[in-house]
Tab-separated table of C-alpha atoms in Angstrom:
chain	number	residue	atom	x	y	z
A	1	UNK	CA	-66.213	29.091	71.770
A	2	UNK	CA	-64.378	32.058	70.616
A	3	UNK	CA	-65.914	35.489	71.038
A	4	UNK	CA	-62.781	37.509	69.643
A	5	UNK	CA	-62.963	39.317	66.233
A	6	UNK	CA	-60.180	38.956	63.509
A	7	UNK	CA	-58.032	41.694	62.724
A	8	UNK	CA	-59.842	41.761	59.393
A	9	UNK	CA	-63.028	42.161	60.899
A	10	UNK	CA	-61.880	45.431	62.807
A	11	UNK	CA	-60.396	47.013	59.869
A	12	UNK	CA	-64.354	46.661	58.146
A	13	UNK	CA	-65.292	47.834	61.549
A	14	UNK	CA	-63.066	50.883	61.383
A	15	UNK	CA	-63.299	51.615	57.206
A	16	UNK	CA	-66.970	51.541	57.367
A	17	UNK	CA	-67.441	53.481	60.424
A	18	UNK	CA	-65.047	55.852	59.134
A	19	UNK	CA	-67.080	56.159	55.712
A	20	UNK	CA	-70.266	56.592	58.000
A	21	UNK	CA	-69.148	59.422	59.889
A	22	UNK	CA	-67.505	61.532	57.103
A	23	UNK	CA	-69.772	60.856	54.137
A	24	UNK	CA	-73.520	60.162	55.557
A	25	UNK	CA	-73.691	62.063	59.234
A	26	UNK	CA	-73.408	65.340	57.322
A	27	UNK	CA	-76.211	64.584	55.238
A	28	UNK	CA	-78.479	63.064	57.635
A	29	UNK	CA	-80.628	66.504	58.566
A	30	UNK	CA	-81.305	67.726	55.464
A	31	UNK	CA	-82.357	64.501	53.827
A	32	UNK	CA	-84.324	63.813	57.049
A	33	UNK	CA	-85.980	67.554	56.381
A	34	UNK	CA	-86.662	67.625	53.035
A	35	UNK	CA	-87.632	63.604	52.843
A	36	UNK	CA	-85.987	63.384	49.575
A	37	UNK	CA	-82.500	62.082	48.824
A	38	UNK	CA	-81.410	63.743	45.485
A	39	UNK	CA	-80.034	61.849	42.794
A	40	UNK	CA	-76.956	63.867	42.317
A	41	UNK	CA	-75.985	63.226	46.222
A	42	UNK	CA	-76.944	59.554	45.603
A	43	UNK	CA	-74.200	59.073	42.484
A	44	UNK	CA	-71.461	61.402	44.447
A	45	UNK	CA	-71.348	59.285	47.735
A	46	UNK	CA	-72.197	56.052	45.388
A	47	UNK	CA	-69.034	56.759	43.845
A	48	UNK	CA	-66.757	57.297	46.835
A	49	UNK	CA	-68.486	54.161	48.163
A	50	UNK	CA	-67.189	52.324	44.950
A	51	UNK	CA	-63.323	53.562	45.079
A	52	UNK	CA	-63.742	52.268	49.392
A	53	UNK	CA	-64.686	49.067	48.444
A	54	UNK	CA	-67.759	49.563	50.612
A	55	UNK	CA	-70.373	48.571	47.119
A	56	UNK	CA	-71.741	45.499	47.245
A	57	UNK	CA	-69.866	44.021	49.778
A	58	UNK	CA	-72.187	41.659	50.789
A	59	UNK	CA	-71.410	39.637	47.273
A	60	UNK	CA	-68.952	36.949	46.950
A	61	UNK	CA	-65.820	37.628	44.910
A	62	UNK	CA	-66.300	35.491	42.152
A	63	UNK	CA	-69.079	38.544	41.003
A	64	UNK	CA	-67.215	41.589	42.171
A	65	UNK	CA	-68.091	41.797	45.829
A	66	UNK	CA	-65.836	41.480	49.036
A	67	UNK	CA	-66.503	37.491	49.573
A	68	UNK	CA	-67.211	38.508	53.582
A	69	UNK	CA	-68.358	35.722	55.998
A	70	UNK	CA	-71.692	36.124	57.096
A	71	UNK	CA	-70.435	37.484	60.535
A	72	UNK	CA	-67.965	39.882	58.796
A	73	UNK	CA	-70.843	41.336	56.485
A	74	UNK	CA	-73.222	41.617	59.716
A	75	UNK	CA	-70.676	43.620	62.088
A	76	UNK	CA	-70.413	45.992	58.117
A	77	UNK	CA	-74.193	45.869	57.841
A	78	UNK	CA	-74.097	47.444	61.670
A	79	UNK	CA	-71.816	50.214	60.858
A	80	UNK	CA	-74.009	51.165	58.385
A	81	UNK	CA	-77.134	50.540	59.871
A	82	UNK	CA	-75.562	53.991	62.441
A	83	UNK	CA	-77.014	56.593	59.520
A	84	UNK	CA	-79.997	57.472	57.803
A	85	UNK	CA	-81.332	54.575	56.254
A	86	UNK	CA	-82.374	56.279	52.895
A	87	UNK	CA	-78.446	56.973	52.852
A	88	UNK	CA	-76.693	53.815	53.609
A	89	UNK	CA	-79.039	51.539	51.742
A	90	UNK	CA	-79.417	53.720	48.491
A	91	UNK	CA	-75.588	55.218	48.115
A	92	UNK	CA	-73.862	52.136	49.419
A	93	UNK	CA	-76.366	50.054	48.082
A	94	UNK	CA	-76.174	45.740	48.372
A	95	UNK	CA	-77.147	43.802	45.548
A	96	UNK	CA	-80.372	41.235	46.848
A	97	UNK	CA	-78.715	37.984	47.388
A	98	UNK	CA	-81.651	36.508	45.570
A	99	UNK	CA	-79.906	37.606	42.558
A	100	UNK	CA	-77.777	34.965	42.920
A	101	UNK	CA	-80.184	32.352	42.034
A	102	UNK	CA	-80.679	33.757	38.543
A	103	UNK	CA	-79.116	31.905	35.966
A	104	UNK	CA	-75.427	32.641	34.017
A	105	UNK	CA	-77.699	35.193	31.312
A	106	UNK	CA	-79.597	36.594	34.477
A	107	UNK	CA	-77.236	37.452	36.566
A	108	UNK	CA	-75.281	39.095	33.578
A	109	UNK	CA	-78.531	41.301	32.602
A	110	UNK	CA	-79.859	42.186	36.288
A	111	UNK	CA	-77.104	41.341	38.999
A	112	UNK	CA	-74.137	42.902	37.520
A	113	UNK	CA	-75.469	46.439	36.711
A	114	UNK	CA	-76.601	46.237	40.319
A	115	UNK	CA	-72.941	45.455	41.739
A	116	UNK	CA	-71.045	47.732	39.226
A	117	UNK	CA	-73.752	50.609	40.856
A	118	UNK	CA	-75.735	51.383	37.337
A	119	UNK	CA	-78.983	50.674	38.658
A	120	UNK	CA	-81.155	48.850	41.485
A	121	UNK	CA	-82.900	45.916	42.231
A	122	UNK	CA	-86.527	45.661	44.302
A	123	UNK	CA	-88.829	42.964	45.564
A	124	UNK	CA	-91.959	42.958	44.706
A	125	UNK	CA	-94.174	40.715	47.111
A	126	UNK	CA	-96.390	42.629	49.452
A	127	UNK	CA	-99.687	43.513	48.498
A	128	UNK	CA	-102.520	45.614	49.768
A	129	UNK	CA	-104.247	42.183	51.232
A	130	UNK	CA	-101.799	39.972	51.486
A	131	UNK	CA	-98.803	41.180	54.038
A	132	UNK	CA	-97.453	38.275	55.957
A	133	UNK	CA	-99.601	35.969	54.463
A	134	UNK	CA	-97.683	35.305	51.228
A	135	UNK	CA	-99.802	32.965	49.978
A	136	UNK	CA	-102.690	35.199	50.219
A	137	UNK	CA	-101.574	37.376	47.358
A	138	UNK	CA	-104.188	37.746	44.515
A	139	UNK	CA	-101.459	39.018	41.936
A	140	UNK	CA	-101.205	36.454	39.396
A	141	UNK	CA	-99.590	35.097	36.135
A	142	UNK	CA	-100.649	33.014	33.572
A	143	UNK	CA	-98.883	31.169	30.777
A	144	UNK	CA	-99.545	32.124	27.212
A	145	UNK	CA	-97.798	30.556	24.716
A	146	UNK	CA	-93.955	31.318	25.746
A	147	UNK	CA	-94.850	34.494	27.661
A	148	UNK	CA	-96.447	34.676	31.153
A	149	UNK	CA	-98.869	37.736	31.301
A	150	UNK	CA	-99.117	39.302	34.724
A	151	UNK	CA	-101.532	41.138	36.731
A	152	UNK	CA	-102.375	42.742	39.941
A	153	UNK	CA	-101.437	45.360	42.520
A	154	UNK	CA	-97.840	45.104	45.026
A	155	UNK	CA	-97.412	48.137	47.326
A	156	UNK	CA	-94.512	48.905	50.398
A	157	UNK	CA	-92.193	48.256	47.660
A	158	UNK	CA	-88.957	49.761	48.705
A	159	UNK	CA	-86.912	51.905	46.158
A	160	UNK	CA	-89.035	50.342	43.454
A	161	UNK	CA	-88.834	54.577	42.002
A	162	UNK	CA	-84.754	53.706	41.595
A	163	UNK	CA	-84.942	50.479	40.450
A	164	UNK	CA	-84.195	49.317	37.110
A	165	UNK	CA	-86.331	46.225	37.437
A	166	UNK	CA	-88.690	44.101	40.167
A	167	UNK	CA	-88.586	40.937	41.043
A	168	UNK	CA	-92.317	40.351	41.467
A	169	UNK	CA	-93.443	37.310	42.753
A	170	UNK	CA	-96.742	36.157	41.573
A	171	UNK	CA	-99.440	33.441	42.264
A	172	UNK	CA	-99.508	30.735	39.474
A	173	UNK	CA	-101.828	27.875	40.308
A	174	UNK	CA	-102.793	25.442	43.160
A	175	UNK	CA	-101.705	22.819	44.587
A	176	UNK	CA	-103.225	20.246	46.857
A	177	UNK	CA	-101.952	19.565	50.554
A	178	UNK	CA	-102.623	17.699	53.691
A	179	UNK	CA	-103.503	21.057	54.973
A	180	UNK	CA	-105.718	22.197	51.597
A	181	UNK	CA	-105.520	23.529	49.037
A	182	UNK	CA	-102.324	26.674	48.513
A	183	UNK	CA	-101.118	28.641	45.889
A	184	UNK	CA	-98.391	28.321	43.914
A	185	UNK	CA	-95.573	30.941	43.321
A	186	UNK	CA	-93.635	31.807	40.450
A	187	UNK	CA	-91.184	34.963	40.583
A	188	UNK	CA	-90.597	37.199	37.448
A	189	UNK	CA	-87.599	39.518	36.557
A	190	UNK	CA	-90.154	42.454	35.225
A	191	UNK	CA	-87.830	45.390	33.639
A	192	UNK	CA	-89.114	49.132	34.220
A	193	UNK	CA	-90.527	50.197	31.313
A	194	UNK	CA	-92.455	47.182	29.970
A	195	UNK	CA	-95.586	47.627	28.475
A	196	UNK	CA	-98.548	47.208	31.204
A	197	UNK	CA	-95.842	47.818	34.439
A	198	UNK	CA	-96.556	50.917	35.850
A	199	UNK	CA	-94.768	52.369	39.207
A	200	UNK	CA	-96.675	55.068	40.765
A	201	UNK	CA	-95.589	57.113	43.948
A	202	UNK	CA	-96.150	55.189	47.460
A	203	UNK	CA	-97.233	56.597	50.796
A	204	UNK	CA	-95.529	58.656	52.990
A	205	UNK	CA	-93.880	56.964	55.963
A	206	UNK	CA	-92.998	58.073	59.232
A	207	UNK	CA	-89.867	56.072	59.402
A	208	UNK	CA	-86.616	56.300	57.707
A	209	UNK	CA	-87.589	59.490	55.637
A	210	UNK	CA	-85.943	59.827	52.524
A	211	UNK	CA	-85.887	56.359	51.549
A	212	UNK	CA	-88.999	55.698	49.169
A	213	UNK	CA	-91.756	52.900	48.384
A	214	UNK	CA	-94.081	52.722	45.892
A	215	UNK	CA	-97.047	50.727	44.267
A	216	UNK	CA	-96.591	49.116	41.568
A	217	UNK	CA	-99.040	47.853	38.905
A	218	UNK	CA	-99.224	44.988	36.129
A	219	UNK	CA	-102.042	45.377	33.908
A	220	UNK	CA	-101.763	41.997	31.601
A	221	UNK	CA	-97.794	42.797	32.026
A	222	UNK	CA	-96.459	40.476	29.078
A	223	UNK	CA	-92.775	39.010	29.898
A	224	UNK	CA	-90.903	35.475	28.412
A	225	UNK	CA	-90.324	32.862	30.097
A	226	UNK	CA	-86.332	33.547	30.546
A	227	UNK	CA	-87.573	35.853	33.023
A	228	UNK	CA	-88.750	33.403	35.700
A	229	UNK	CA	-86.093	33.167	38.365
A	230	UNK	CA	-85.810	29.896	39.565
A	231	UNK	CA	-88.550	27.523	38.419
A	232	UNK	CA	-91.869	28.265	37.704
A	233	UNK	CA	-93.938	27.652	41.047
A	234	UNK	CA	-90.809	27.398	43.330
A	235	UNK	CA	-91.109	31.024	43.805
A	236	UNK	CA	-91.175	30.075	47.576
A	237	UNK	CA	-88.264	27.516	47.434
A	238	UNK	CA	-86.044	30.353	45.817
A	239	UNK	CA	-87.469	33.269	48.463
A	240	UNK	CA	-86.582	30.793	51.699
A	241	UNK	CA	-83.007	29.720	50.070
A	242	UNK	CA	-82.037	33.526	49.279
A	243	UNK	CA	-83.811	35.754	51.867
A	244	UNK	CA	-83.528	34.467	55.036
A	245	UNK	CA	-80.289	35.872	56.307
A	246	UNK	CA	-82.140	39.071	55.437
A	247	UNK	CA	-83.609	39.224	59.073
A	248	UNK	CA	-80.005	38.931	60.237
A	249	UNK	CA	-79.281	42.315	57.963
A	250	UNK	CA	-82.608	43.672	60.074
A	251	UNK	CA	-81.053	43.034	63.275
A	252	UNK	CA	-77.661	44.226	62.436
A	253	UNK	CA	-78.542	47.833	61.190
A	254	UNK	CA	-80.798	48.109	64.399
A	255	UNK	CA	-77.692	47.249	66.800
A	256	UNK	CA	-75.790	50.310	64.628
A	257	UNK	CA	-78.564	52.590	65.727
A	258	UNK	CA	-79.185	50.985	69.439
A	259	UNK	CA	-75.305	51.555	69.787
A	260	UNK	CA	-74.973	55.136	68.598
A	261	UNK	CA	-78.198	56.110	70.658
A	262	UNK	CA	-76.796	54.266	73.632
A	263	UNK	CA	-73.675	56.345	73.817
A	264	UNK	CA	-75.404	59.210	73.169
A	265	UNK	CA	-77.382	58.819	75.855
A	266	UNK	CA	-74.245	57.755	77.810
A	267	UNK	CA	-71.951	60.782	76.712
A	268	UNK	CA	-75.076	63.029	77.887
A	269	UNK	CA	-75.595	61.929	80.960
A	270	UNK	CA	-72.356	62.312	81.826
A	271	UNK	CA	-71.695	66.004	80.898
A	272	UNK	CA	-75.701	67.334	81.779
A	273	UNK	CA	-75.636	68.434	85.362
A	274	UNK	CA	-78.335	69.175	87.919
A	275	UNK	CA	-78.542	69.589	91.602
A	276	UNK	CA	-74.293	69.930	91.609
A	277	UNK	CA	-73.319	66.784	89.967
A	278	UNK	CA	-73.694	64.730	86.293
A	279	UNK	CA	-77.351	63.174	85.866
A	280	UNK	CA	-75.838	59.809	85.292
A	281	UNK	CA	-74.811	59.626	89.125
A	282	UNK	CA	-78.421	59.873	89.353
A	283	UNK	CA	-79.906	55.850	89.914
A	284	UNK	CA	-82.971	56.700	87.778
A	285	UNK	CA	-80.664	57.730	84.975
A	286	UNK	CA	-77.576	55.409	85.651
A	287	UNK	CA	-80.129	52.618	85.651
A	288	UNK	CA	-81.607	52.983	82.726
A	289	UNK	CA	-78.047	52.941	81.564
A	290	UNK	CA	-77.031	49.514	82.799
A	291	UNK	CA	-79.960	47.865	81.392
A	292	UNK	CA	-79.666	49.253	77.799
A	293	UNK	CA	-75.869	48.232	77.901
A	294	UNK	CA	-77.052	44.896	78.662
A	295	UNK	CA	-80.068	44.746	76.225
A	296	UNK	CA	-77.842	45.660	73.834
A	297	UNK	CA	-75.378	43.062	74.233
A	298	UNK	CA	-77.901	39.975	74.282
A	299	UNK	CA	-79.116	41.614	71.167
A	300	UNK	CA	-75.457	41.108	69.882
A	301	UNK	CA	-74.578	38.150	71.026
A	302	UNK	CA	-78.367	36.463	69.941
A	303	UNK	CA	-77.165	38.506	66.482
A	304	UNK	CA	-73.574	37.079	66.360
A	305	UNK	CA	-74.513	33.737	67.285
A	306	UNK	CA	-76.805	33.177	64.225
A	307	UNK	CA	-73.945	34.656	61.721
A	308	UNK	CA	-71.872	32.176	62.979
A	309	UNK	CA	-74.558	29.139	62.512
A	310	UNK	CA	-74.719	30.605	59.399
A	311	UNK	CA	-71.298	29.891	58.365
A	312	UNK	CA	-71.152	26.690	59.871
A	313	UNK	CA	-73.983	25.234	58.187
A	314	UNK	CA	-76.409	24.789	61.513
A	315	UNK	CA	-78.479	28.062	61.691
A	316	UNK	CA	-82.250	27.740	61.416
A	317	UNK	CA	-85.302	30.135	61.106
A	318	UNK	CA	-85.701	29.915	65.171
A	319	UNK	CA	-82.395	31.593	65.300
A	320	UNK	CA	-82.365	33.955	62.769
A	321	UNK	CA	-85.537	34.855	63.998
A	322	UNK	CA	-84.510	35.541	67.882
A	323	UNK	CA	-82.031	37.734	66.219
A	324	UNK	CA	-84.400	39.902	64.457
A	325	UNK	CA	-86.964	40.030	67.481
A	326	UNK	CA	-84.754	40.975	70.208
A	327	UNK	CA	-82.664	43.467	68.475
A	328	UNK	CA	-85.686	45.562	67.170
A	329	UNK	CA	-87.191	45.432	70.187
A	330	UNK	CA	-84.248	46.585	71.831
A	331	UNK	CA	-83.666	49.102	69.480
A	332	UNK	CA	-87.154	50.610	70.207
A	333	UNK	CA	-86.590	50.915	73.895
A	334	UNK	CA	-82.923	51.970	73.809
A	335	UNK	CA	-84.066	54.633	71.702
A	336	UNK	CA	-86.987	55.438	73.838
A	337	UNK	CA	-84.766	55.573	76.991
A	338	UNK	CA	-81.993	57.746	75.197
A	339	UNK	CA	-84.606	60.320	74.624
A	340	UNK	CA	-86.334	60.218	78.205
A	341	UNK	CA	-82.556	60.583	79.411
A	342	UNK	CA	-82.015	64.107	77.170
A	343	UNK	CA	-85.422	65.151	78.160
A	344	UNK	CA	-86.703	67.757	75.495
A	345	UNK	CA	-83.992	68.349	73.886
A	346	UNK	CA	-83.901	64.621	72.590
A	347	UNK	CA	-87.125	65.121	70.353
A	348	UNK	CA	-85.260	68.087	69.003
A	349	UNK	CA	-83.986	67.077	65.327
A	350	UNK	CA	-80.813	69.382	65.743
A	351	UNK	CA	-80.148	65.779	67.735
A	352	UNK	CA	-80.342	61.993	65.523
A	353	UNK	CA	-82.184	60.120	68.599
A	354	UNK	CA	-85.827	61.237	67.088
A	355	UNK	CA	-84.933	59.844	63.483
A	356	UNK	CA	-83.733	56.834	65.138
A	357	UNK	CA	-86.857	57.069	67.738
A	358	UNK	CA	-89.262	56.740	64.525
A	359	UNK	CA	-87.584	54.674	62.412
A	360	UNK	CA	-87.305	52.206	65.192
A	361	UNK	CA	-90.743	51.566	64.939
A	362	UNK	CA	-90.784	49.979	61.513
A	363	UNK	CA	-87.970	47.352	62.394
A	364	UNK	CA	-91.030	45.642	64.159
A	365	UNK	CA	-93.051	45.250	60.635
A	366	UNK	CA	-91.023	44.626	57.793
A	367	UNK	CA	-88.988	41.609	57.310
A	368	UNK	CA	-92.087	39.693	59.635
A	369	UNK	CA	-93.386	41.462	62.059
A	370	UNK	CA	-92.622	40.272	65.898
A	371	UNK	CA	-95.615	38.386	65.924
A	372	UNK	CA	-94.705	36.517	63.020
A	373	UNK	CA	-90.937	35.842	64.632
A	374	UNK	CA	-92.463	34.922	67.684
A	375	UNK	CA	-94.868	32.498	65.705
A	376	UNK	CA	-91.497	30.697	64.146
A	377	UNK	CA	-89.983	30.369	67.143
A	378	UNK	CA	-92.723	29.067	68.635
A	379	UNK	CA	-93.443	26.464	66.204
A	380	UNK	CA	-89.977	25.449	65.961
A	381	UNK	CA	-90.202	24.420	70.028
A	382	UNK	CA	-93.657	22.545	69.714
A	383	UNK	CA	-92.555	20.633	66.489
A	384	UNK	CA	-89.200	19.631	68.483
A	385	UNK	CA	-91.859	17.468	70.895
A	386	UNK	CA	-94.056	16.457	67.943
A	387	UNK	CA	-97.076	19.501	68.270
């Protein structure tokens, strides 16, 4: 086993981090301030992102993107998982890989804007009673003649405000099981701006300030049938083949911010002094130290491991879900100990370890929350000895 990187791999290290420092630090306070990441910034830094061939890097060549392995677009992904989130994911913005599945017309009408930076995609699926249980959701389509008509209520649905379309995945039927009765799912491409899809402002959120959700609404939302992605009632098929390594992309941006609070924290402690010498020759500080160095890299090496399954074929939800568990968990308390380390002065938001103190907490929700990681991992062990 070889845990080296490429020389490749160090120059996306270096460009990115680079591209972090000069073109989102410096915007970091006053979008964390105001909450609001103006449009003109967005299209400025979009555009230097574009000419660094930072854009859509996470897409294979054949469609315009940087054709990275999935461990060279992780170690990217954690570079710019360092900054503001509302920055990195809005003004160096990648394409869903769901996009992928649409067909040769689809992914000319709704992937390629998206890599060439003229709009935005979103995913719609969460809804106001139906979180991690997907198959709980009461939005629903029905046929009619060659349309499907749509209806219901998603919320938590990130940059849906930008976005030039949805993808909105809906119930469409039942099916019988060994278990009972479940729903099926169909997802929709649903453009902004068709008659009965409304998008109205979302909640304010604690975490990663700046970047925006919203609620949206379909009120017998009429669309053709070109627009299903995938086949109708494999919405779930398509979801599981396209958004899994998305946990991986969780886990990557929280080792960015884990790093950059760890050294911090590191750089702190060894220029603060009390009593006559540096606070990190103190054991209660040079402790804490040690063990969020090593947090950290099981977090990496749990992260790492999966990117390579990835590419090799082998990976499975067990993995990718270790990944996502341990790394925002060990974000939350590397960012917890980085503060307690800079006393006051690390709530202060002259400082970034506050932002990364509250957005930390959301890494823990979205993307399955730890209970629901825990749950897959779990059941991957029992059914291993038949339970």
């Amino acid at each position: 086993m070889h845990f080296g990187l490429t020389s490749e791999q160090r120059m996306i290290i270096d460009a990115t981090r680079a591209f972090v420092e000069a073109e989102l630090y410096p915007h970091e306070l006053a979008v964390e301030r105001s909450d609001h990441l103006p449009l003109e910034l967005i299209r400025e830094i979009q555009g230097k992102a574009i000419a660094a061939g930072l854009y859509a890097a996470n897409m294979p060549e054949e469609v315009g993107g940087a054709g990275l392995d999935t461990l060279s677009w992780l170690l990217y992904e954690r570079e710019l998982g360092r900054a503001n989130y509302a920055l990195h994911w809005t003004c160096v913005a990648r394409p869903s890989n769901i996009l992928l599945a649409g067909t040769p017309e689809q992914r000319e009408r709704y992937l390629m804007p998206c890599i060439r930076g003229e709009t935005w995609d979103c995913l719609a699926m969460t809804e106001p009673g139906a979180g991690s249980d997907l198959r709980g959701m009461k939005a629903s389509a029905r046929q009619e003649g060659g349309d499907w008509v749509l209806n219901g209520t998603k919320h938590f649905i990130s940059h849906a405000d930008l976005a030039g379309f949805t993808i909105a995945f809906m119930a469409t039927g039942e099916e019988d099981t060994p278990r009972g009765p479940k729903k099926k799912i169909t997802a929709f491409f649903v453009d902004k701006g068709t008659k009965g899809f409304t998008v109205r402002d979302g909640y304010r959120n604690v975490s990663h300030r700046g970047y925006t959700n919203a609620v949206l609404e379909f009120d017998d939302c009429r669309v053709p049938a070109e627009n299903v992605l995938g086949e109708a009632h494999k919405g779930f098929e398509v979801a599981n083949t396209w958004l899994g390594a998305t946990r991986l992309q969780v886990a990557s941006t929280c080792l960015g911010r884990a790093d950059r609070a760890l050294h911090l924290a590191i750089a702190y402690a060894a220029e603060r002094h009390q009593f006559g010498q540096s606070i990190g020759k103190f054991q209660g500080v040079s402790f804490k130290l040690a063990d969020m160095a090593m947090e950290l890299k099981a977090a990496e090496l749990l992260t790492w491991e999966a990117a390579w399954k990835c590419d090799e074929g082998s990976v499975t939800e067990a993995d990718m879900s270790m990944a996502k568990l341990k790394a925002s968990e060990v974000l939350a308390m590397i960012a917890d100990e980085a503060i307690q380390i800079h006393g006051g002065m690390g709530l202060m938001d002259e400082l970034p370890l506050e932002r990364i103190w509250r957005d930390a907490r959301v890494e823990r929700i979205w993307e399955g929350t730890s209970e629901i990681q825990r749950h897959i991992i779990s059941r991957e062990l029992l059914r291993a000895q038949g339970g």
